Amino acid sequence: GTGESFYFHSSKPEGSPATAGVFQKFSVAAEHGGVQLSYVHRKINLADDTVYWEHEQFARARIPSATLSTRASATAPFSRANSLDSAATIHLPTLKRNLNVVAQGVVAMLYELDDATAVFEGSLSFREDVMQSWLQALTSHSRFAPFLQEDVEEGALLISTMEEHMAGLLSDVSQHTFDVEAAETFFTPYVSVVTIQSAKPVAFDLLFTLITLIYLALLWTGLSGLAEARYVISQIIASIQGK
């Protein structure tokens, strides 16, 4: 929703028969939308387990693939996370234009059309009011993978809403769940009660007991008199020595 250029990332060199046809169809769509499309070739390092682009998962299995992005180079995993993600950060006209480019390229590829720029016009054009509604819905929920599970209420509601909306536009909509292999461990949100107890050290109890005994001794001395206190103390000492 903010990019002014598109980059076609692939592990195949430019002009390769595996990606040349797809790149050509997206080039036509980008030219019609007034957006520059550049081809970026990057070989995959099989010794590196990090997946920088989505197409690398398929390229490792020798499946022709590419990633269309508004970024010229890959970023480190999780570096694009932003707690300030909101609909206000998206420029709606730019998003509409970019969606048109992507949609036209995909349709031209699927239906083997030389030019699909006229498909998304009239009643099939993107409506900004609908786009704005979906922006509000998507940016009000976390789209982080662990939060889009059935046991997370907000994530399940978001997925079911998207599925219901797509079912009204398409004839065949189904949901598939799969596990993503990752080196990181993700935790889903849980509501729980935490009880914290603070235990004082033994030294504090001993010091408190000693202070209490001194206080009681001084209090007793003050009430019974100094002479009486001396007599009692002398009797206690004598009995101890006698033993």
PDB file of C-alpha atoms in Angstrom:
ATOM      1  CA  GLY A   1       0.000   0.000   0.000  1.00  0.00           C
ATOM      2  CA  THR A   2       3.033   2.300  -0.028  1.00  0.00           C
ATOM      3  CA  GLY A   3       5.398   0.931  -2.706  1.00  0.00           C
ATOM      4  CA  GLU A   4       5.928   2.857  -5.944  1.00  0.00           C
ATOM      5  CA  SER A   5       7.914   0.076  -7.674  1.00  0.00           C
ATOM      6  CA  PHE A   6       7.668  -3.681  -7.995  1.00  0.00           C
ATOM      7  CA  TYR A   7      10.508  -6.193  -7.903  1.00  0.00           C
ATOM      8  CA  PHE A   8      10.243  -9.650  -9.419  1.00  0.00           C
ATOM      9  CA  HIS A   9      12.507 -11.873  -7.297  1.00  0.00           C
ATOM     10  CA  SER A  10      13.565 -15.252  -8.628  1.00  0.00           C
ATOM     11  CA  SER A  11      16.375 -17.765  -8.292  1.00  0.00           C
ATOM     12  CA  LYS A  12      16.380 -18.133 -12.076  1.00  0.00           C
ATOM     13  CA  PRO A  13      18.332 -15.626 -14.207  1.00  0.00           C
ATOM     14  CA  GLU A  14      16.393 -13.081 -16.234  1.00  0.00           C
ATOM     15  CA  GLY A  15      15.281 -14.524 -19.549  1.00  0.00           C
ATOM     16  CA  SER A  16      15.031 -18.072 -18.220  1.00  0.00           C
ATOM     17  CA  PRO A  17      12.181 -19.996 -19.909  1.00  0.00           C
ATOM     18  CA  ALA A  18      10.876 -20.977 -16.455  1.00  0.00           C
ATOM     19  CA  THR A  19      10.015 -17.397 -15.472  1.00  0.00           C
ATOM     20  CA  ALA A  20      10.191 -15.298 -18.656  1.00  0.00           C
ATOM     21  CA  GLY A  21       6.503 -15.771 -19.533  1.00  0.00           C
ATOM     22  CA  VAL A  22       5.271 -14.861 -16.069  1.00  0.00           C
ATOM     23  CA  PHE A  23       7.557 -11.828 -15.880  1.00  0.00           C
ATOM     24  CA  GLN A  24       6.275 -10.623 -19.242  1.00  0.00           C
ATOM     25  CA  LYS A  25       2.634 -10.777 -18.137  1.00  0.00           C
ATOM     26  CA  PHE A  26       3.348  -8.849 -14.951  1.00  0.00           C
ATOM     27  CA  SER A  27       5.404  -6.343 -16.952  1.00  0.00           C
ATOM     28  CA  VAL A  28       2.357  -5.570 -19.115  1.00  0.00           C
ATOM     29  CA  ALA A  29       0.197  -5.114 -16.017  1.00  0.00           C
ATOM     30  CA  ALA A  30       2.817  -2.904 -14.347  1.00  0.00           C
ATOM     31  CA  GLU A  31       3.181  -0.732 -17.444  1.00  0.00           C
ATOM     32  CA  HIS A  32      -0.588  -0.243 -17.604  1.00  0.00           C
ATOM     33  CA  GLY A  33      -0.618   0.777 -13.941  1.00  0.00           C
ATOM     34  CA  GLY A  34       2.288   3.177 -14.364  1.00  0.00           C
ATOM     35  CA  VAL A  35       4.542   1.146 -12.062  1.00  0.00           C
ATOM     36  CA  GLN A  36       8.127   0.150 -12.759  1.00  0.00           C
ATOM     37  CA  LEU A  37       8.830  -3.594 -12.569  1.00  0.00           C
ATOM     38  CA  SER A  38      12.417  -4.804 -12.170  1.00  0.00           C
ATOM     39  CA  TYR A  39      13.809  -8.337 -12.323  1.00  0.00           C
ATOM     40  CA  VAL A  40      16.006  -9.365  -9.372  1.00  0.00           C
ATOM     41  CA  HIS A  41      18.014 -12.570  -9.654  1.00  0.00           C
ATOM     42  CA  ARG A  42      19.388 -14.068  -6.461  1.00  0.00           C
ATOM     43  CA  LYS A  43      20.823 -17.546  -6.138  1.00  0.00           C
ATOM     44  CA  ILE A  44      19.765 -19.621  -3.161  1.00  0.00           C
ATOM     45  CA  ASN A  45      22.420 -20.644  -0.669  1.00  0.00           C
ATOM     46  CA  LEU A  46      21.469 -24.201   0.224  1.00  0.00           C
ATOM     47  CA  ALA A  47      23.754 -24.095   3.251  1.00  0.00           C
ATOM     48  CA  ASP A  48      21.678 -21.258   4.714  1.00  0.00           C
ATOM     49  CA  ASP A  49      18.474 -22.435   6.397  1.00  0.00           C
ATOM     50  CA  THR A  50      17.001 -18.929   6.415  1.00  0.00           C
ATOM     51  CA  VAL A  51      14.218 -18.405   3.861  1.00  0.00           C
ATOM     52  CA  TYR A  52      14.365 -14.774   2.741  1.00  0.00           C
ATOM     53  CA  TRP A  53      11.654 -14.908   0.041  1.00  0.00           C
ATOM     54  CA  GLU A  54       8.518 -17.037  -0.245  1.00  0.00           C
ATOM     55  CA  HIS A  55       9.507 -18.500  -3.608  1.00  0.00           C
ATOM     56  CA  GLU A  56      12.667 -20.022  -2.137  1.00  0.00           C
ATOM     57  CA  GLN A  57      10.584 -22.751  -0.478  1.00  0.00           C
ATOM     58  CA  PHE A  58       9.483 -23.930  -3.939  1.00  0.00           C
ATOM     59  CA  ALA A  59      12.804 -23.267  -5.629  1.00  0.00           C
ATOM     60  CA  ARG A  60      14.526 -25.641  -3.205  1.00  0.00           C
ATOM     61  CA  ALA A  61      12.157 -28.321  -4.505  1.00  0.00           C
ATOM     62  CA  ARG A  62      13.043 -27.328  -8.112  1.00  0.00           C
ATOM     63  CA  ILE A  63       9.618 -25.802  -8.750  1.00  0.00           C
ATOM     64  CA  PRO A  64       9.682 -22.642 -10.934  1.00  0.00           C
ATOM     65  CA  SER A  65       8.614 -19.769  -8.734  1.00  0.00           C
ATOM     66  CA  ALA A  66       9.041 -16.074  -8.015  1.00  0.00           C
ATOM     67  CA  THR A  67       8.092 -13.464  -5.433  1.00  0.00           C
ATOM     68  CA  LEU A  68       6.568 -10.102  -6.312  1.00  0.00           C
ATOM     69  CA  SER A  69       7.479  -7.445  -3.774  1.00  0.00           C
ATOM     70  CA  THR A  70       7.813  -3.706  -3.352  1.00  0.00           C
ATOM     71  CA  ARG A  71      11.179  -4.306  -1.666  1.00  0.00           C
ATOM     72  CA  ALA A  72      14.362  -4.525  -3.714  1.00  0.00           C
ATOM     73  CA  SER A  73      16.187  -6.722  -1.205  1.00  0.00           C
ATOM     74  CA  ALA A  74      15.274  -9.139   1.530  1.00  0.00           C
ATOM     75  CA  THR A  75      15.219  -8.138   5.168  1.00  0.00           C
ATOM     76  CA  ALA A  76      16.092 -10.170   8.223  1.00  0.00           C
ATOM     77  CA  PRO A  77      13.287 -12.310   9.668  1.00  0.00           C
ATOM     78  CA  PHE A  78      10.892 -10.356  11.950  1.00  0.00           C
ATOM     79  CA  SER A  79      12.633  -7.061  11.115  1.00  0.00           C
ATOM     80  CA  ARG A  80       9.456  -5.704   9.482  1.00  0.00           C
ATOM     81  CA  ALA A  81       7.383  -6.169  12.644  1.00  0.00           C
ATOM     82  CA  ASN A  82       5.769  -2.937  13.729  1.00  0.00           C
ATOM     83  CA  SER A  83       3.496  -2.377  16.715  1.00  0.00           C
ATOM     84  CA  LEU A  84       2.206   0.797  15.020  1.00  0.00           C
ATOM     85  CA  ASP A  85       0.688  -1.130  12.113  1.00  0.00           C
ATOM     86  CA  SER A  86      -2.653   0.484  11.324  1.00  0.00           C
ATOM     87  CA  ALA A  87      -4.890   1.416   8.417  1.00  0.00           C
ATOM     88  CA  ALA A  88      -3.629   4.992   8.687  1.00  0.00           C
ATOM     89  CA  THR A  89      -0.186   3.885   7.459  1.00  0.00           C
ATOM     90  CA  ILE A  90      -1.642   2.605   4.159  1.00  0.00           C
ATOM     91  CA  HIS A  91      -2.185   4.932   1.191  1.00  0.00           C
ATOM     92  CA  LEU A  92      -5.460   3.648  -0.230  1.00  0.00           C
ATOM     93  CA  PRO A  93      -5.059   4.839  -3.878  1.00  0.00           C
ATOM     94  CA  THR A  94      -1.582   3.294  -4.006  1.00  0.00           C
ATOM     95  CA  LEU A  95      -2.908   0.050  -2.561  1.00  0.00           C
ATOM     96  CA  LYS A  96      -5.706  -0.016  -5.150  1.00  0.00           C
ATOM     97  CA  ARG A  97      -3.240   0.524  -7.993  1.00  0.00           C
ATOM     98  CA  ASN A  98      -0.902  -2.189  -6.720  1.00  0.00           C
ATOM     99  CA  LEU A  99      -3.782  -4.631  -6.286  1.00  0.00           C
ATOM    100  CA  ASN A 100      -4.798  -3.987  -9.870  1.00  0.00           C
ATOM    101  CA  VAL A 101      -1.280  -4.749 -11.099  1.00  0.00           C
ATOM    102  CA  VAL A 102      -1.063  -7.989  -9.124  1.00  0.00           C
ATOM    103  CA  ALA A 103      -4.577  -9.123 -10.052  1.00  0.00           C
ATOM    104  CA  GLN A 104      -4.060  -8.423 -13.753  1.00  0.00           C
ATOM    105  CA  GLY A 105      -0.763 -10.302 -13.753  1.00  0.00           C
ATOM    106  CA  VAL A 106      -2.247 -13.328 -11.989  1.00  0.00           C
ATOM    107  CA  VAL A 107      -5.279 -13.482 -14.304  1.00  0.00           C
ATOM    108  CA  ALA A 108      -3.091 -13.166 -17.398  1.00  0.00           C
ATOM    109  CA  MET A 109      -0.913 -16.005 -16.121  1.00  0.00           C
ATOM    110  CA  LEU A 110      -3.779 -18.336 -15.150  1.00  0.00           C
ATOM    111  CA  TYR A 111      -5.831 -17.822 -18.304  1.00  0.00           C
ATOM    112  CA  GLU A 112      -2.847 -17.392 -20.639  1.00  0.00           C
ATOM    113  CA  LEU A 113      -3.868 -13.902 -21.738  1.00  0.00           C
ATOM    114  CA  ASP A 114      -1.485 -11.463 -23.369  1.00  0.00           C
ATOM    115  CA  ASP A 115      -3.202  -8.529 -21.706  1.00  0.00           C
ATOM    116  CA  ALA A 116      -5.673  -8.665 -18.801  1.00  0.00           C
ATOM    117  CA  THR A 117      -5.827  -4.941 -18.070  1.00  0.00           C
ATOM    118  CA  ALA A 118      -9.472  -4.702 -19.137  1.00  0.00           C
ATOM    119  CA  VAL A 119     -10.652  -7.483 -16.797  1.00  0.00           C
ATOM    120  CA  PHE A 120     -10.822  -5.444 -13.602  1.00  0.00           C
ATOM    121  CA  GLU A 121     -12.875  -2.556 -14.919  1.00  0.00           C
ATOM    122  CA  GLY A 122     -16.484  -1.598 -14.379  1.00  0.00           C
ATOM    123  CA  SER A 123     -18.293  -3.899 -11.960  1.00  0.00           C
ATOM    124  CA  LEU A 124     -15.123  -5.946 -11.361  1.00  0.00           C
ATOM    125  CA  SER A 125     -12.999  -2.961 -10.339  1.00  0.00           C
ATOM    126  CA  PHE A 126     -11.710  -2.622  -6.808  1.00  0.00           C
ATOM    127  CA  ARG A 127     -14.031  -0.589  -4.571  1.00  0.00           C
ATOM    128  CA  GLU A 128     -12.244   1.703  -2.163  1.00  0.00           C
ATOM    129  CA  ASP A 129     -15.014   1.504   0.457  1.00  0.00           C
ATOM    130  CA  VAL A 130     -14.680  -2.292   0.601  1.00  0.00           C
ATOM    131  CA  MET A 131     -10.898  -2.016   0.712  1.00  0.00           C
ATOM    132  CA  GLN A 132     -11.133   0.462   3.584  1.00  0.00           C
ATOM    133  CA  SER A 133     -13.414  -1.878   5.540  1.00  0.00           C
ATOM    134  CA  TRP A 134     -11.041  -4.802   5.107  1.00  0.00           C
ATOM    135  CA  LEU A 135      -8.083  -2.639   6.057  1.00  0.00           C
ATOM    136  CA  GLN A 136      -9.796  -1.718   9.310  1.00  0.00           C
ATOM    137  CA  ALA A 137     -10.632  -5.361  10.009  1.00  0.00           C
ATOM    138  CA  LEU A 138      -7.172  -6.729   9.208  1.00  0.00           C
ATOM    139  CA  THR A 139      -5.175  -4.069  11.031  1.00  0.00           C
ATOM    140  CA  SER A 140      -7.309  -4.394  14.164  1.00  0.00           C
ATOM    141  CA  HIS A 141      -6.095  -7.988  14.649  1.00  0.00           C
ATOM    142  CA  SER A 142      -2.664  -9.526  14.843  1.00  0.00           C
ATOM    143  CA  ARG A 143      -1.778 -11.473  11.668  1.00  0.00           C
ATOM    144  CA  PHE A 144       1.157 -13.208  13.344  1.00  0.00           C
ATOM    145  CA  ALA A 145       0.934 -16.936  12.581  1.00  0.00           C
ATOM    146  CA  PRO A 146       0.506 -18.229  16.192  1.00  0.00           C
ATOM    147  CA  PHE A 147      -2.433 -15.845  16.672  1.00  0.00           C
ATOM    148  CA  LEU A 148      -4.305 -17.170  13.623  1.00  0.00           C
ATOM    149  CA  GLN A 149      -5.297 -20.483  15.179  1.00  0.00           C
ATOM    150  CA  GLU A 150      -8.638 -21.989  16.110  1.00  0.00           C
ATOM    151  CA  ASP A 151      -7.888 -21.848  19.845  1.00  0.00           C
ATOM    152  CA  VAL A 152      -7.325 -18.077  19.658  1.00  0.00           C
ATOM    153  CA  GLU A 153     -10.719 -16.362  19.582  1.00  0.00           C
ATOM    154  CA  GLU A 154      -9.742 -13.257  17.591  1.00  0.00           C
ATOM    155  CA  GLY A 155      -7.683 -15.230  15.072  1.00  0.00           C
ATOM    156  CA  ALA A 156     -10.456 -17.781  14.503  1.00  0.00           C
ATOM    157  CA  LEU A 157     -12.985 -14.972  13.989  1.00  0.00           C
ATOM    158  CA  LEU A 158     -10.751 -13.277  11.420  1.00  0.00           C
ATOM    159  CA  ILE A 159     -10.186 -16.485   9.440  1.00  0.00           C
ATOM    160  CA  SER A 160     -13.884 -17.432   9.477  1.00  0.00           C
ATOM    161  CA  THR A 161     -14.884 -13.924   8.329  1.00  0.00           C
ATOM    162  CA  MET A 162     -12.443 -14.040   5.409  1.00  0.00           C
ATOM    163  CA  GLU A 163     -13.621 -17.531   4.444  1.00  0.00           C
ATOM    164  CA  GLU A 164     -17.275 -16.460   4.556  1.00  0.00           C
ATOM    165  CA  HIS A 165     -16.580 -13.397   2.413  1.00  0.00           C
ATOM    166  CA  MET A 166     -14.645 -15.401  -0.168  1.00  0.00           C
ATOM    167  CA  ALA A 167     -17.398 -18.025  -0.292  1.00  0.00           C
ATOM    168  CA  GLY A 168     -19.782 -15.309  -1.446  1.00  0.00           C
ATOM    169  CA  LEU A 169     -17.519 -14.493  -4.388  1.00  0.00           C
ATOM    170  CA  LEU A 170     -16.070 -17.890  -5.346  1.00  0.00           C
ATOM    171  CA  SER A 171     -17.617 -21.270  -6.061  1.00  0.00           C
ATOM    172  CA  ASP A 172     -15.036 -23.367  -4.213  1.00  0.00           C
ATOM    173  CA  VAL A 173     -13.513 -22.176  -0.938  1.00  0.00           C
ATOM    174  CA  SER A 174     -11.847 -24.506   1.544  1.00  0.00           C
ATOM    175  CA  GLN A 175      -9.522 -24.020   4.476  1.00  0.00           C
ATOM    176  CA  HIS A 176      -6.276 -25.971   4.807  1.00  0.00           C
ATOM    177  CA  THR A 177      -4.193 -26.096   7.972  1.00  0.00           C
ATOM    178  CA  PHE A 178      -0.517 -26.983   7.870  1.00  0.00           C
ATOM    179  CA  ASP A 179       2.484 -26.750  10.168  1.00  0.00           C
ATOM    180  CA  VAL A 180       5.317 -24.357   9.411  1.00  0.00           C
ATOM    181  CA  GLU A 181       8.804 -25.595  10.193  1.00  0.00           C
ATOM    182  CA  ALA A 182      10.697 -22.884  12.045  1.00  0.00           C
ATOM    183  CA  ALA A 183      13.709 -22.707  14.303  1.00  0.00           C
ATOM    184  CA  GLU A 184      11.884 -20.299  16.602  1.00  0.00           C
ATOM    185  CA  THR A 185       9.308 -21.315  19.205  1.00  0.00           C
ATOM    186  CA  PHE A 186       6.030 -19.384  19.129  1.00  0.00           C
ATOM    187  CA  PHE A 187       3.530 -19.230  21.964  1.00  0.00           C
ATOM    188  CA  THR A 188      -0.148 -18.509  21.550  1.00  0.00           C
ATOM    189  CA  PRO A 189      -1.849 -16.115  24.021  1.00  0.00           C
ATOM    190  CA  TYR A 190      -3.439 -17.692  27.085  1.00  0.00           C
ATOM    191  CA  VAL A 191      -5.413 -16.121  29.909  1.00  0.00           C
ATOM    192  CA  SER A 192      -4.190 -17.349  33.285  1.00  0.00           C
ATOM    193  CA  VAL A 193      -3.988 -16.254  36.913  1.00  0.00           C
ATOM    194  CA  VAL A 194      -0.548 -15.756  38.397  1.00  0.00           C
ATOM    195  CA  THR A 195      -0.124 -15.868  42.196  1.00  0.00           C
ATOM    196  CA  ILE A 196       2.979 -14.245  43.656  1.00  0.00           C
ATOM    197  CA  GLN A 197       4.076 -14.885  47.265  1.00  0.00           C
ATOM    198  CA  SER A 198       6.902 -13.024  48.935  1.00  0.00           C
ATOM    199  CA  ALA A 199       8.808 -14.959  51.629  1.00  0.00           C
ATOM    200  CA  LYS A 200      11.017 -13.080  54.097  1.00  0.00           C
ATOM    201  CA  PRO A 201      14.519 -14.481  54.792  1.00  0.00           C
ATOM    202  CA  VAL A 202      15.330 -16.311  58.075  1.00  0.00           C
ATOM    203  CA  ALA A 203      17.737 -13.554  59.141  1.00  0.00           C
ATOM    204  CA  PHE A 204      14.831 -11.115  59.253  1.00  0.00           C
ATOM    205  CA  ASP A 205      12.868 -13.410  61.606  1.00  0.00           C
ATOM    206  CA  LEU A 206      15.859 -13.784  63.948  1.00  0.00           C
ATOM    207  CA  LEU A 207      16.475 -10.036  64.026  1.00  0.00           C
ATOM    208  CA  PHE A 208      12.798  -9.340  64.638  1.00  0.00           C
ATOM    209  CA  THR A 209      12.723 -11.871  67.525  1.00  0.00           C
ATOM    210  CA  LEU A 210      15.827 -10.338  69.125  1.00  0.00           C
ATOM    211  CA  ILE A 211      14.386  -6.817  68.897  1.00  0.00           C
ATOM    212  CA  THR A 212      11.109  -8.056  70.433  1.00  0.00           C
ATOM    213  CA  LEU A 213      12.918  -9.701  73.377  1.00  0.00           C
ATOM    214  CA  ILE A 214      14.948  -6.548  74.046  1.00  0.00           C
ATOM    215  CA  TYR A 215      11.778  -4.474  73.935  1.00  0.00           C
ATOM    216  CA  LEU A 216       9.973  -6.781  76.376  1.00  0.00           C
ATOM    217  CA  ALA A 217      12.971  -6.784  78.720  1.00  0.00           C
ATOM    218  CA  LEU A 218      13.130  -3.005  78.764  1.00  0.00           C
ATOM    219  CA  LEU A 219       9.377  -2.814  79.296  1.00  0.00           C
ATOM    220  CA  TRP A 220       9.496  -5.265  82.215  1.00  0.00           C
ATOM    221  CA  THR A 221      12.434  -3.391  83.758  1.00  0.00           C
ATOM    222  CA  GLY A 222      10.568  -0.141  83.535  1.00  0.00           C
ATOM    223  CA  LEU A 223       7.481  -1.600  85.194  1.00  0.00           C
ATOM    224  CA  SER A 224       9.143  -3.627  87.983  1.00  0.00           C
ATOM    225  CA  GLY A 225      12.060  -1.329  88.741  1.00  0.00           C
ATOM    226  CA  LEU A 226      15.794  -1.569  88.239  1.00  0.00           C
ATOM    227  CA  ALA A 227      16.500  -3.245  91.603  1.00  0.00           C
ATOM    228  CA  GLU A 228      13.988  -5.979  90.980  1.00  0.00           C
ATOM    229  CA  ALA A 229      15.413  -6.514  87.510  1.00  0.00           C
ATOM    230  CA  ARG A 230      18.930  -6.864  88.902  1.00  0.00           C
ATOM    231  CA  TYR A 231      17.745  -9.371  91.494  1.00  0.00           C
ATOM    232  CA  VAL A 232      15.953 -11.544  88.965  1.00  0.00           C
ATOM    233  CA  ILE A 233      18.891 -11.445  86.547  1.00  0.00           C
ATOM    234  CA  SER A 234      21.324 -12.412  89.354  1.00  0.00           C
ATOM    235  CA  GLN A 235      19.093 -15.324  90.343  1.00  0.00           C
ATOM    236  CA  ILE A 236      18.971 -16.549  86.725  1.00  0.00           C
ATOM    237  CA  ILE A 237      22.762 -16.323  86.392  1.00  0.00           C
ATOM    238  CA  ALA A 238      23.275 -18.137  89.724  1.00  0.00           C
ATOM    239  CA  SER A 239      20.966 -20.988  88.705  1.00  0.00           C
ATOM    240  CA  ILE A 240      22.791 -21.369  85.400  1.00  0.00           C
ATOM    241  CA  GLN A 241      26.190 -21.476  87.152  1.00  0.00           C
ATOM    242  CA  GLY A 242      24.877 -23.961  89.670  1.00  0.00           C
ATOM    243  CA  LYS A 243      24.080 -26.402  86.901  1.00  0.00           C
TER     244      LYS A 243
END
